[in-house]
PDB file of C-alpha atoms in Angstrom:
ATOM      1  CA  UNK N   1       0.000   0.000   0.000  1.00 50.00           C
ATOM      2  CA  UNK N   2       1.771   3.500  -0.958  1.00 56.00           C
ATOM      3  CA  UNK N   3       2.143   6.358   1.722  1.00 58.00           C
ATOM      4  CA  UNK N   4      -1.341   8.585   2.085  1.00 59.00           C
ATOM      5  CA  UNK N   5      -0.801  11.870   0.514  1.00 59.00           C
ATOM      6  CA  UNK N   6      -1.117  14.956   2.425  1.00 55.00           C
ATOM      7  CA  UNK N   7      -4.131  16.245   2.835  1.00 56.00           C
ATOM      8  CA  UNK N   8      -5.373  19.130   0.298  1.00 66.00           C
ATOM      9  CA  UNK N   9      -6.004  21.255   2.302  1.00 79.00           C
ATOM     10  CA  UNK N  10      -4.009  22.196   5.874  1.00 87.00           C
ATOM     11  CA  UNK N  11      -5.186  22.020   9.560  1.00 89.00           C
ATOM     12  CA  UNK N  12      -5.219  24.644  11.786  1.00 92.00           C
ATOM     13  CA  UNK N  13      -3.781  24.488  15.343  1.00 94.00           C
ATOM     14  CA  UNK N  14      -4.233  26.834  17.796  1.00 94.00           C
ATOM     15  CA  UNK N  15      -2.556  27.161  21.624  1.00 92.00           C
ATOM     16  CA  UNK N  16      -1.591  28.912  24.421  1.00 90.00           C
ATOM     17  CA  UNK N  17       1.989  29.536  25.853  1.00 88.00           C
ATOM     18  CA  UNK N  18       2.504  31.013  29.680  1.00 87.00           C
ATOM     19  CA  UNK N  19       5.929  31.476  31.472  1.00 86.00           C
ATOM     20  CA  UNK N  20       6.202  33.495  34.708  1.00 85.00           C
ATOM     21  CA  UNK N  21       9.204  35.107  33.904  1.00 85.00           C
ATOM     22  CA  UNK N  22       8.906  35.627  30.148  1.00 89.00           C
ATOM     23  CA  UNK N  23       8.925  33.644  27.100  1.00 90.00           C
ATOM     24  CA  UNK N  24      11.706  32.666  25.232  1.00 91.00           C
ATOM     25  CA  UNK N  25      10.971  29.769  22.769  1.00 92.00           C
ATOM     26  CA  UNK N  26       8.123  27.722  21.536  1.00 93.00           C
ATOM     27  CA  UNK N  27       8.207  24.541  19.514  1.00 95.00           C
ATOM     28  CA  UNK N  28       5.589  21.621  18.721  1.00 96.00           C
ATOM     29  CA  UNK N  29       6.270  18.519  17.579  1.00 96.00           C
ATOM     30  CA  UNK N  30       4.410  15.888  16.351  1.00 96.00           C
ATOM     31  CA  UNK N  31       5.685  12.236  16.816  1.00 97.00           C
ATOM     32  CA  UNK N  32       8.779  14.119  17.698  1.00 95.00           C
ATOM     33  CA  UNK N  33       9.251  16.163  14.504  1.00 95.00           C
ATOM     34  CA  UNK N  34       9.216  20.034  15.030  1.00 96.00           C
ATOM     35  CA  UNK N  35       6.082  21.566  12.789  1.00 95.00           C
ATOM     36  CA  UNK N  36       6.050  24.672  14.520  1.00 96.00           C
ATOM     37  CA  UNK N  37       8.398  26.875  16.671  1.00 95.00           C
ATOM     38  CA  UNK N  38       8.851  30.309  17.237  1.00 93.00           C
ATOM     39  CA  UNK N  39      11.197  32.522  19.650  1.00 91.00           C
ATOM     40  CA  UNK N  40      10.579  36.335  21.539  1.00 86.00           C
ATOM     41  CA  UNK N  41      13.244  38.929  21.816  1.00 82.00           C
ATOM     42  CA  UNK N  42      13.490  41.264  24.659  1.00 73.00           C
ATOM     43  CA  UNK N  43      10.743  42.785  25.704  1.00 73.00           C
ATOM     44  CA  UNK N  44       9.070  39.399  26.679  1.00 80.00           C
ATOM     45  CA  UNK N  45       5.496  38.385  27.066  1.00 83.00           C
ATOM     46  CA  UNK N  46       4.369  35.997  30.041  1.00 86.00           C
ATOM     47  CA  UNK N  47       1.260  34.778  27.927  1.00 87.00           C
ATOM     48  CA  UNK N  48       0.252  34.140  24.387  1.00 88.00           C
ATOM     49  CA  UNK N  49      -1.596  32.766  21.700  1.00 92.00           C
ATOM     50  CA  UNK N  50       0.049  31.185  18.882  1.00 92.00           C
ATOM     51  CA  UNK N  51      -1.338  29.626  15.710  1.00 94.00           C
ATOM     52  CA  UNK N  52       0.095  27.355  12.524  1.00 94.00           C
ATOM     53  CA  UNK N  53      -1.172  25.714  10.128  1.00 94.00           C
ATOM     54  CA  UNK N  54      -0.188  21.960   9.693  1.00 93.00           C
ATOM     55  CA  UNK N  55      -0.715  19.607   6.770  1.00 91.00           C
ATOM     56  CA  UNK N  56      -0.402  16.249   7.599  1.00 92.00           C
ATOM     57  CA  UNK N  57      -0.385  12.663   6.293  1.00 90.00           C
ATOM     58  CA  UNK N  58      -3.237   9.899   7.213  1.00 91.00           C
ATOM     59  CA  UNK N  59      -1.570   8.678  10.945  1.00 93.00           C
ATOM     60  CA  UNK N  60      -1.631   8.799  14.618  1.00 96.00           C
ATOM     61  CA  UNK N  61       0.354  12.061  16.076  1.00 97.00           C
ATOM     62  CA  UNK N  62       1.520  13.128  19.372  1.00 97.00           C
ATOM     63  CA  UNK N  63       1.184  16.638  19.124  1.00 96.00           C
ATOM     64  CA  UNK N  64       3.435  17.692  21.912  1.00 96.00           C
ATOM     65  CA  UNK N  65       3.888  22.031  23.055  1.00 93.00           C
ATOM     66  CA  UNK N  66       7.279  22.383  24.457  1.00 92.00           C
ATOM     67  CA  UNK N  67       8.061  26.041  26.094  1.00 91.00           C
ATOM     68  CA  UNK N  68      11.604  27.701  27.280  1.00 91.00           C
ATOM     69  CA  UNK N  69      11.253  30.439  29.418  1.00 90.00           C
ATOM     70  CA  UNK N  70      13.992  33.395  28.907  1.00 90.00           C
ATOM     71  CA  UNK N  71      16.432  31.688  31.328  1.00 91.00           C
ATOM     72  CA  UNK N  72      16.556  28.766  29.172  1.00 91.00           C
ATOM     73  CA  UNK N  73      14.134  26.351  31.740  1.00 92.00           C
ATOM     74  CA  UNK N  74      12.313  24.023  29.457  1.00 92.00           C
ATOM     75  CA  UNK N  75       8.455  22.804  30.454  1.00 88.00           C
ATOM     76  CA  UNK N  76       8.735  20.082  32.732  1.00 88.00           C
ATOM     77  CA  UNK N  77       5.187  19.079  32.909  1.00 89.00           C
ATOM     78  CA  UNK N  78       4.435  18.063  28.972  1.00 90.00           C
ATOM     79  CA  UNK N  79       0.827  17.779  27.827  1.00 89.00           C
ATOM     80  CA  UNK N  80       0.684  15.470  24.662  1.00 94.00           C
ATOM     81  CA  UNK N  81      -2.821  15.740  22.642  1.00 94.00           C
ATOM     82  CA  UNK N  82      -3.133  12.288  20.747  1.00 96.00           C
ATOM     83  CA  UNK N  83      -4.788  12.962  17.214  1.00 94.00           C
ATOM     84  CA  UNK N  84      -6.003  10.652  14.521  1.00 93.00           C
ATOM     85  CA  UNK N  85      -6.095  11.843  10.534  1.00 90.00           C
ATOM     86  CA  UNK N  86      -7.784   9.088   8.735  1.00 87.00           C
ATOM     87  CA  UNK N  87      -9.173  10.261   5.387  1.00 82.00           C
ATOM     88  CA  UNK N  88     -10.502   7.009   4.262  1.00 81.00           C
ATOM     89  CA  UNK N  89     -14.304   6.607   3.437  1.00 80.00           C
ATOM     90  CA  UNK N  90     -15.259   3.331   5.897  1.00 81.00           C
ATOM     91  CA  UNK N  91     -16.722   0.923   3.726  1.00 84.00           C
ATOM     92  CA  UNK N  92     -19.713  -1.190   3.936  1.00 86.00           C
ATOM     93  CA  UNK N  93     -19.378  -5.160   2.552  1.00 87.00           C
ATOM     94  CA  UNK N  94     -23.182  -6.804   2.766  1.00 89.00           C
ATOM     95  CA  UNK N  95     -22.746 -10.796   2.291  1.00 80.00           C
TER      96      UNK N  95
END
């Protein structure tokens, strides 16, 4: 069976970052592969919303957030979000 193709058209994700003392760095991965990331230069917010887009293939992900504050501390406490892309049509066999 050949690889699913992407799918036409891209997902959005959507999150939230918080660090007390400032953000620094932002990545998500999913099944360990960055898809997103983004860094903040001096002045620093403590909170944000972030957003990408994401088009992926027909699979089970780990979509895992991973934030550095501005002293370099990386999230200790990881939140994975499990998501299935399955683009197949079920189908129906009568005997």
């Amino acid at each position: 069976m050949a690889p699913a193709a992407p799918l036409a058209d891209s997902v959005l994700l959507q999150g939230a970052a918080y660090a007390a003392d400032g953000l620094g760095a932002l990545s998500l991965t999913a099944n360990g592969t960055v898809i997103y990331t983004t860094t903040w230069a001096a002045p620093v917010p403590t909170d944000t919303l972030w957003s990408t887009t994401w088009v992926p293939v027909d699979g089970i992900y780990a979509l895992v957030p991973v934030v550095t504050d501005i002293h370099g501390q990386v999230q200790a406490d990881l939140q994975p979000v499990t998501v299935t892309v399955d683009r197949q049509a079920p189908a129906l066999t009568l005997d």
